[in-house]
Amino acid sequence: MMFLNNDKISISQMVSIIILTIVGSGILTLPRELIEVAGSDGWLILIVGGLTVIGVSLVHGYIIRSFPGKSFFQILTLTLTKPIAYIVGIYTIVYFIGGTGYIIRIFAMTVNALLLPQTPPELTGLAVLLISAYLGRQGIEVLGRMAEFIIIPLSVVTLALFMLSWGHAQPSNLLPVLQTSPFEIIRGIPVVLFSFLGFELLLIFGGFIDKPKKSTKVGAIAIVMVLLLYQILNASTLVTLGQQQTKELLWPVINTFKSIELPGAFIEDVQVVVITLWIVTIFMTIAPFHLGATLLTMELAGGKEHSYYALLPLPFIGVVAAWDTSIADVYESLGTFSDYTVYGVILLVPLGILISMIIRGRKNKEDKVA
């Protein structure tokens, strides 16, 4: 057991955590972003980008498999030396804190605009942040069991809503196809990459997996499941709203479900149901990010019990969440922040670890031969 009061989590629990973390962060705006880049060929960019992300996740899984039972900070120390491990650890904490802050701000503003117009966004954000901190204190095992418990009913209800939204669908909105050049497809990959953020938690939580030898499967399974969901989401939005209307809406996914008419009208506004489902998924994005920052903070401080550190990131998250006043500014700041942190966390750091492993492996072989 790596940390006190934390048991191991299963492969299925880790997959559930990653799926829910990915979906919560960018699902509301993804169709608009895909259409802006590739029009009706967004499905193609999703496939290319999804395969790219799967390749990156395999590297993450290989690292975890090579260091069974080791935490992310321990892996950094063994491969990149302790001084560099501290620098990378702080950099990763900044990524988690900033990401959590921006997601909370988007969450609070969305709920304020669609459900609670009289409630200050700051109050809504504070409430979910405190709940996240409480869940984080309980450890990875509780988070894993919660994710595994809610993912199946959440998926069933979501797919049912998608099917109901097809009542006013116009399949011709999916045309034309294969009109996007290879250059534009490559240019659109970062959009997909940002929409799959959350798979990097495998590196942070990998030491808790009860069967680390199967770690390479975790990211691939989660990303394939999310890719299927994103394809359904993108197609449903496109056939319901069309390209032009989707491009003009801030949250096109919400508008997709406004056309649903339930038999008997026992639910007056389906939008409320959709927002409720999204609240659950975005909470399951915030909680793992917060827990990741907590665990790394504990290790950098040399602590043994992570629950004592769960409150430390909150002031910094609050500052980030309160930094911008409009939703447009929040998305712009999030984009800038992501450009400086995402590539480092999900690409450069794992590649640095992998290169170090290769060099050390060759050196060990040479020493044995000598």
Short mmCIF file of C-alpha atoms in Angstrom, two decimals:
data_model
loop_
_atom_site.label_atom_id
_atom_site.label_comp_id
_atom_site.label_asym_id
_atom_site.label_seq_id
_atom_site.Cartn_x
_atom_site.Cartn_y
_atom_site.Cartn_z
CA MET A 1 0.00 0.00 0.00
CA MET A 2 1.54 3.25 -1.13
CA PHE A 3 -0.42 5.77 0.98
CA LEU A 4 -2.26 5.33 4.22
CA ASN A 5 -6.00 4.67 4.05
CA ASN A 6 -5.87 3.93 0.32
CA ASP A 7 -6.32 0.48 -1.15
CA LYS A 8 -5.61 -0.57 -4.69
CA ILE A 9 -8.10 0.10 -7.49
CA SER A 10 -9.06 -2.30 -10.25
CA ILE A 11 -8.49 -1.86 -13.97
CA SER A 12 -12.22 -1.22 -14.52
CA GLN A 13 -12.24 1.47 -11.82
CA MET A 14 -9.25 3.20 -13.39
CA VAL A 15 -10.93 3.04 -16.80
CA SER A 16 -14.12 4.53 -15.31
CA ILE A 17 -12.18 7.38 -13.67
CA ILE A 18 -10.44 8.26 -16.93
CA ILE A 19 -13.64 8.11 -19.02
CA LEU A 20 -15.57 10.40 -16.67
CA THR A 21 -12.62 12.79 -16.33
CA ILE A 22 -12.27 13.13 -20.10
CA VAL A 23 -15.96 13.58 -20.87
CA GLY A 24 -16.64 16.25 -18.26
CA SER A 25 -14.14 18.82 -19.48
CA GLY A 26 -14.98 19.55 -23.13
CA ILE A 27 -18.14 17.77 -24.15
CA LEU A 28 -20.39 20.86 -24.34
CA THR A 29 -18.26 22.70 -26.92
CA LEU A 30 -16.67 19.85 -28.91
CA PRO A 31 -19.11 19.81 -31.90
CA ARG A 32 -18.64 23.55 -32.47
CA GLU A 33 -14.85 23.25 -32.31
CA LEU A 34 -14.84 20.33 -34.76
CA ILE A 35 -17.05 22.15 -37.26
CA GLU A 36 -14.88 25.27 -37.05
CA VAL A 37 -11.86 23.18 -38.03
CA ALA A 38 -13.28 20.63 -40.49
CA GLY A 39 -16.98 21.24 -41.11
CA SER A 40 -18.88 17.99 -41.59
CA ASP A 41 -15.60 16.04 -41.56
CA GLY A 42 -15.24 16.42 -37.81
CA TRP A 43 -15.73 12.67 -37.45
CA LEU A 44 -12.53 12.10 -39.43
CA ILE A 45 -10.46 14.38 -37.19
CA LEU A 46 -11.93 12.59 -34.17
CA ILE A 47 -10.67 9.25 -35.50
CA VAL A 48 -7.19 10.53 -36.38
CA GLY A 49 -6.88 12.47 -33.13
CA GLY A 50 -8.27 9.59 -31.08
CA LEU A 51 -5.72 7.17 -32.55
CA THR A 52 -2.97 9.67 -31.76
CA VAL A 53 -4.12 9.95 -28.15
CA ILE A 54 -4.27 6.15 -27.87
CA GLY A 55 -0.63 6.00 -28.99
CA VAL A 56 0.37 8.51 -26.30
CA SER A 57 -1.62 6.64 -23.65
CA LEU A 58 0.24 3.43 -24.51
CA VAL A 59 3.48 5.19 -23.56
CA HIS A 60 1.93 6.21 -20.24
CA GLY A 61 0.75 2.66 -19.62
CA TYR A 62 4.15 1.21 -20.49
CA ILE A 63 5.79 3.48 -17.91
CA ILE A 64 3.36 2.35 -15.19
CA ARG A 65 3.87 -1.30 -16.14
CA SER A 66 7.64 -0.86 -15.91
CA PHE A 67 7.42 0.56 -12.38
CA PRO A 68 4.69 -1.47 -10.64
CA GLY A 69 3.51 0.03 -7.36
CA LYS A 70 5.56 3.21 -7.80
CA SER A 71 4.00 6.65 -7.61
CA PHE A 72 4.50 9.27 -10.31
CA PHE A 73 7.00 11.20 -8.18
CA GLN A 74 8.92 8.01 -7.40
CA ILE A 75 9.12 7.21 -11.12
CA LEU A 76 10.40 10.71 -11.82
CA THR A 77 13.03 10.35 -9.12
CA LEU A 78 14.22 6.98 -10.45
CA THR A 79 14.43 8.12 -14.07
CA LEU A 80 15.07 11.88 -14.16
CA THR A 81 16.90 12.41 -10.82
CA LYS A 82 15.41 13.96 -7.71
CA PRO A 83 16.02 17.68 -8.52
CA ILE A 84 14.30 17.32 -11.89
CA ALA A 85 11.55 15.28 -10.22
CA TYR A 86 10.74 18.23 -7.95
CA ILE A 87 10.62 20.64 -10.90
CA VAL A 88 8.36 18.33 -12.94
CA GLY A 89 6.23 17.66 -9.85
CA ILE A 90 5.62 21.38 -9.27
CA TYR A 91 4.91 21.86 -12.99
CA THR A 92 2.34 19.05 -12.88
CA ILE A 93 0.72 20.47 -9.74
CA VAL A 94 0.36 23.81 -11.53
CA TYR A 95 -1.31 21.98 -14.41
CA PHE A 96 -3.82 20.26 -12.12
CA ILE A 97 -4.56 23.40 -10.09
CA GLY A 98 -4.99 25.58 -13.16
CA GLY A 99 -7.09 22.99 -14.97
CA THR A 100 -9.30 22.53 -11.92
CA GLY A 101 -9.76 26.27 -11.49
CA TYR A 102 -10.78 26.88 -15.09
CA ILE A 103 -13.12 23.88 -15.17
CA ILE A 104 -14.81 25.07 -11.97
CA ARG A 105 -15.26 28.55 -13.44
CA ILE A 106 -16.80 27.14 -16.64
CA PHE A 107 -19.02 24.88 -14.56
CA ALA A 108 -20.20 27.72 -12.33
CA MET A 109 -20.91 30.09 -15.22
CA THR A 110 -22.77 27.40 -17.18
CA VAL A 111 -24.97 26.49 -14.22
CA ASN A 112 -25.55 30.20 -13.55
CA ALA A 113 -26.61 30.83 -17.16
CA LEU A 114 -28.84 27.79 -17.58
CA LEU A 115 -30.14 26.75 -14.16
CA LEU A 116 -29.45 29.23 -11.36
CA PRO A 117 -29.41 32.76 -12.79
CA GLN A 118 -29.87 34.37 -9.36
CA THR A 119 -27.07 32.41 -7.68
CA PRO A 120 -23.56 33.92 -7.78
CA PRO A 121 -21.21 31.69 -9.81
CA GLU A 122 -18.62 31.98 -7.04
CA LEU A 123 -20.98 30.29 -4.59
CA THR A 124 -21.70 27.43 -7.01
CA GLY A 125 -18.01 26.94 -7.70
CA LEU A 126 -17.12 26.99 -4.00
CA ALA A 127 -19.73 24.34 -3.23
CA VAL A 128 -18.44 21.87 -5.81
CA LEU A 129 -14.83 22.58 -4.82
CA LEU A 130 -15.48 21.79 -1.16
CA ILE A 131 -17.30 18.58 -2.08
CA SER A 132 -14.36 17.66 -4.31
CA ALA A 133 -11.94 18.28 -1.43
CA TYR A 134 -14.02 16.05 0.83
CA LEU A 135 -14.01 13.26 -1.75
CA GLY A 136 -10.28 13.74 -2.25
CA ARG A 137 -9.67 13.21 1.47
CA GLN A 138 -11.29 9.77 1.18
CA GLY A 139 -8.64 8.62 -1.27
CA ILE A 140 -8.40 6.91 -4.62
CA GLU A 141 -10.35 3.81 -3.60
CA VAL A 142 -13.53 5.77 -2.88
CA LEU A 143 -13.10 7.76 -6.10
CA GLY A 144 -12.70 4.52 -8.07
CA ARG A 145 -15.77 2.89 -6.55
CA MET A 146 -17.84 6.02 -7.16
CA ALA A 147 -16.75 6.24 -10.80
CA GLU A 148 -17.50 2.57 -11.42
CA PHE A 149 -20.91 2.90 -9.75
CA ILE A 150 -22.19 5.86 -11.77
CA ILE A 151 -20.69 5.24 -15.21
CA ILE A 152 -23.17 2.57 -16.39
CA PRO A 153 -26.46 4.37 -15.48
CA LEU A 154 -24.96 7.62 -16.72
CA SER A 155 -24.07 6.03 -20.06
CA VAL A 156 -27.51 4.44 -20.48
CA VAL A 157 -29.38 7.69 -19.82
CA THR A 158 -27.03 9.67 -22.08
CA LEU A 159 -27.44 7.25 -25.01
CA ALA A 160 -31.22 7.27 -24.51
CA LEU A 161 -31.25 11.07 -24.74
CA PHE A 162 -29.17 10.95 -27.90
CA MET A 163 -31.63 8.53 -29.48
CA LEU A 164 -34.56 10.76 -28.53
CA SER A 165 -32.82 13.76 -30.09
CA TRP A 166 -32.84 12.03 -33.49
CA GLY A 167 -36.60 12.63 -33.88
CA HIS A 168 -35.96 15.86 -35.84
CA ALA A 169 -32.70 14.74 -37.43
CA GLN A 170 -31.75 15.65 -40.97
CA PRO A 171 -29.09 13.15 -42.17
CA SER A 172 -28.24 15.41 -45.09
CA ASN A 173 -26.49 17.70 -42.59
CA LEU A 174 -23.69 15.12 -42.43
CA LEU A 175 -22.77 15.91 -46.03
CA PRO A 176 -20.42 16.57 -47.74
CA VAL A 177 -17.79 14.13 -46.52
CA LEU A 178 -14.04 13.81 -47.13
CA GLN A 179 -13.70 17.45 -48.15
CA THR A 180 -10.96 18.24 -45.61
CA SER A 181 -7.32 18.29 -46.71
CA PRO A 182 -4.66 16.28 -44.84
CA PHE A 183 -3.12 19.55 -43.62
CA GLU A 184 -6.41 20.66 -42.07
CA ILE A 185 -6.82 17.25 -40.42
CA ILE A 186 -3.37 17.55 -38.84
CA ARG A 187 -4.18 21.11 -37.75
CA GLY A 188 -7.32 19.85 -36.03
CA ILE A 189 -5.56 17.18 -33.95
CA PRO A 190 -4.85 19.60 -31.03
CA VAL A 191 -8.60 20.22 -30.73
CA VAL A 192 -9.16 16.51 -30.27
CA LEU A 193 -6.16 16.21 -27.97
CA PHE A 194 -7.59 18.82 -25.59
CA SER A 195 -10.96 17.05 -25.70
CA PHE A 196 -9.31 13.86 -24.41
CA LEU A 197 -7.49 15.49 -21.50
CA GLY A 198 -7.77 13.36 -18.40
CA PHE A 199 -6.06 10.21 -19.69
CA GLU A 200 -2.81 11.54 -18.18
CA LEU A 201 -4.22 10.63 -14.77
CA LEU A 202 -3.02 7.11 -15.53
CA LEU A 203 0.51 8.30 -14.75
CA ILE A 204 -0.59 9.89 -11.48
CA PHE A 205 -2.81 7.07 -10.22
CA GLY A 206 -1.01 4.19 -11.93
CA GLY A 207 0.77 3.13 -8.75
CA PHE A 208 -2.59 2.26 -7.19
CA ILE A 209 -3.66 -0.19 -9.93
CA ASP A 210 -3.91 -3.73 -8.59
CA LYS A 211 -2.72 -5.26 -11.86
CA PRO A 212 -0.04 -2.88 -13.20
CA LYS A 213 0.99 -5.34 -15.92
CA LYS A 214 -2.30 -4.51 -17.66
CA SER A 215 -1.79 -0.74 -17.45
CA THR A 216 -1.30 -0.34 -21.19
CA LYS A 217 -4.91 -1.42 -21.73
CA VAL A 218 -6.40 1.22 -19.42
CA GLY A 219 -5.85 4.32 -21.52
CA ALA A 220 -6.67 2.58 -24.81
CA ILE A 221 -9.98 1.17 -23.54
CA ALA A 222 -11.04 4.48 -21.99
CA ILE A 223 -10.16 6.51 -25.08
CA VAL A 224 -11.95 4.11 -27.45
CA MET A 225 -15.11 4.36 -25.32
CA VAL A 226 -14.92 8.15 -25.23
CA LEU A 227 -14.21 8.26 -28.97
CA LEU A 228 -17.43 6.34 -29.67
CA LEU A 229 -19.36 8.72 -27.43
CA TYR A 230 -17.83 11.76 -29.14
CA GLN A 231 -18.75 10.37 -32.57
CA ILE A 232 -22.38 9.94 -31.49
CA LEU A 233 -22.35 13.38 -29.88
CA ASN A 234 -20.91 15.09 -32.94
CA ALA A 235 -23.24 13.32 -35.38
CA SER A 236 -26.32 13.99 -33.22
CA THR A 237 -25.51 17.69 -32.94
CA LEU A 238 -24.79 18.03 -36.64
CA VAL A 239 -27.93 16.25 -37.90
CA THR A 240 -30.12 18.18 -35.45
CA LEU A 241 -28.72 21.70 -35.71
CA GLY A 242 -26.70 21.81 -38.93
CA GLN A 243 -23.25 23.31 -39.39
CA GLN A 244 -24.13 26.99 -39.36
CA GLN A 245 -26.25 26.92 -36.22
CA THR A 246 -23.73 24.73 -34.39
CA LYS A 247 -20.95 27.23 -35.13
CA GLU A 248 -22.99 30.11 -33.70
CA LEU A 249 -23.87 28.45 -30.38
CA LEU A 250 -21.67 28.53 -27.29
CA TRP A 251 -22.97 25.17 -25.99
CA PRO A 252 -24.45 23.39 -29.04
CA VAL A 253 -24.88 20.09 -27.17
CA ILE A 254 -27.41 21.70 -24.82
CA ASN A 255 -29.43 23.01 -27.76
CA THR A 256 -29.39 19.58 -29.40
CA PHE A 257 -31.55 18.18 -26.61
CA LYS A 258 -34.03 21.08 -26.59
CA SER A 259 -35.89 19.45 -29.49
CA ILE A 260 -36.66 16.31 -27.46
CA GLU A 261 -40.35 15.76 -26.72
CA LEU A 262 -40.89 13.05 -24.12
CA PRO A 263 -44.11 11.02 -24.20
CA GLY A 264 -46.63 12.38 -21.71
CA ALA A 265 -44.39 15.41 -21.06
CA PHE A 266 -43.61 14.16 -17.56
CA ILE A 267 -40.37 16.18 -17.76
CA GLU A 268 -41.09 19.74 -18.85
CA ASP A 269 -37.54 20.71 -19.78
CA VAL A 270 -35.11 17.98 -20.87
CA GLN A 271 -32.32 20.56 -20.71
CA VAL A 272 -32.42 20.29 -16.92
CA VAL A 273 -31.80 16.54 -17.17
CA VAL A 274 -28.89 17.08 -19.55
CA ILE A 275 -27.29 19.70 -17.30
CA THR A 276 -27.72 17.40 -14.31
CA LEU A 277 -25.88 14.60 -16.12
CA TRP A 278 -23.15 17.03 -17.11
CA ILE A 279 -22.80 18.25 -13.51
CA VAL A 280 -22.11 14.67 -12.43
CA THR A 281 -19.48 14.16 -15.13
CA ILE A 282 -17.75 17.49 -14.59
CA PHE A 283 -17.58 16.79 -10.86
CA MET A 284 -15.84 13.55 -11.78
CA THR A 285 -13.35 15.69 -13.71
CA ILE A 286 -12.73 18.12 -10.89
CA ALA A 287 -12.34 15.49 -8.15
CA PRO A 288 -9.55 13.44 -9.85
CA PHE A 289 -7.66 16.61 -10.83
CA HIS A 290 -7.87 17.86 -7.26
CA LEU A 291 -6.78 14.49 -5.90
CA GLY A 292 -3.85 14.42 -8.32
CA ALA A 293 -2.67 17.83 -7.07
CA THR A 294 -3.12 16.66 -3.47
CA LEU A 295 -1.07 13.48 -3.90
CA LEU A 296 1.78 15.27 -5.64
CA THR A 297 1.80 18.05 -3.02
CA MET A 298 2.04 15.43 -0.28
CA GLU A 299 4.96 13.67 -1.92
CA LEU A 300 6.89 16.85 -2.63
CA ALA A 301 6.40 17.86 1.00
CA GLY A 302 7.54 14.44 2.21
CA GLY A 303 4.20 13.64 3.85
CA LYS A 304 2.72 10.22 4.51
CA GLU A 305 -1.02 10.89 4.70
CA HIS A 306 -2.60 12.69 1.75
CA SER A 307 -5.82 13.73 3.56
CA TYR A 308 -3.89 16.40 5.49
CA TYR A 309 -2.98 18.07 2.21
CA ALA A 310 -6.41 18.05 0.53
CA LEU A 311 -7.18 21.65 1.51
CA LEU A 312 -3.83 23.15 0.46
CA PRO A 313 -4.63 23.51 -3.29
CA LEU A 314 -8.02 25.16 -2.65
CA PRO A 315 -6.87 28.82 -2.33
CA PHE A 316 -4.83 28.55 -5.52
CA ILE A 317 -7.70 26.88 -7.37
CA GLY A 318 -10.00 29.63 -6.12
CA VAL A 319 -7.69 32.35 -7.47
CA VAL A 320 -7.64 30.75 -10.91
CA ALA A 321 -11.42 30.24 -10.87
CA ALA A 322 -12.05 33.90 -10.01
CA TRP A 323 -9.48 35.35 -12.39
CA ASP A 324 -11.77 35.99 -15.40
CA THR A 325 -15.21 37.56 -15.31
CA SER A 326 -16.72 36.48 -18.64
CA ILE A 327 -17.09 33.04 -20.19
CA ALA A 328 -15.25 34.18 -23.33
CA ASP A 329 -12.27 35.32 -21.24
CA VAL A 330 -12.29 32.01 -19.35
CA TYR A 331 -12.09 29.96 -22.55
CA GLU A 332 -9.35 32.23 -23.92
CA SER A 333 -7.29 31.99 -20.71
CA LEU A 334 -7.83 28.23 -20.57
CA GLY A 335 -6.52 27.91 -24.12
CA THR A 336 -3.39 29.90 -23.30
CA PHE A 337 -2.82 27.98 -20.08
CA SER A 338 -3.26 24.66 -21.87
CA ASP A 339 -0.74 25.58 -24.55
CA TYR A 340 1.95 26.04 -21.87
CA THR A 341 1.12 23.00 -19.73
CA VAL A 342 -0.71 20.25 -21.62
CA TYR A 343 2.03 19.29 -24.05
CA GLY A 344 4.58 19.19 -21.27
CA VAL A 345 2.51 16.97 -18.98
CA ILE A 346 1.19 14.49 -21.52
CA LEU A 347 4.06 14.43 -24.04
CA LEU A 348 7.41 15.88 -22.93
CA VAL A 349 7.54 14.43 -19.41
CA PRO A 350 6.54 10.86 -20.44
CA LEU A 351 8.99 11.00 -23.37
CA GLY A 352 11.73 12.15 -21.00
CA ILE A 353 10.97 9.22 -18.69
CA LEU A 354 10.91 6.81 -21.63
CA ILE A 355 14.24 8.06 -23.03
CA SER A 356 15.81 7.78 -19.57
CA MET A 357 14.51 4.20 -19.26
CA ILE A 358 16.05 3.31 -22.64
CA ILE A 359 19.41 4.87 -21.77
CA ARG A 360 19.52 3.21 -18.36
CA GLY A 361 18.51 -0.11 -19.89
CA ARG A 362 21.35 0.05 -22.42
CA LYS A 363 23.81 1.10 -19.74
CA ASN A 364 22.81 -1.85 -17.54
CA LYS A 365 23.29 -4.23 -20.46
CA GLU A 366 26.73 -2.77 -21.18
CA ASP A 367 27.70 -3.12 -17.51
CA LYS A 368 26.64 -6.78 -17.51
CA VAL A 369 28.60 -7.47 -20.68
CA ALA A 370 31.67 -5.75 -19.24
#
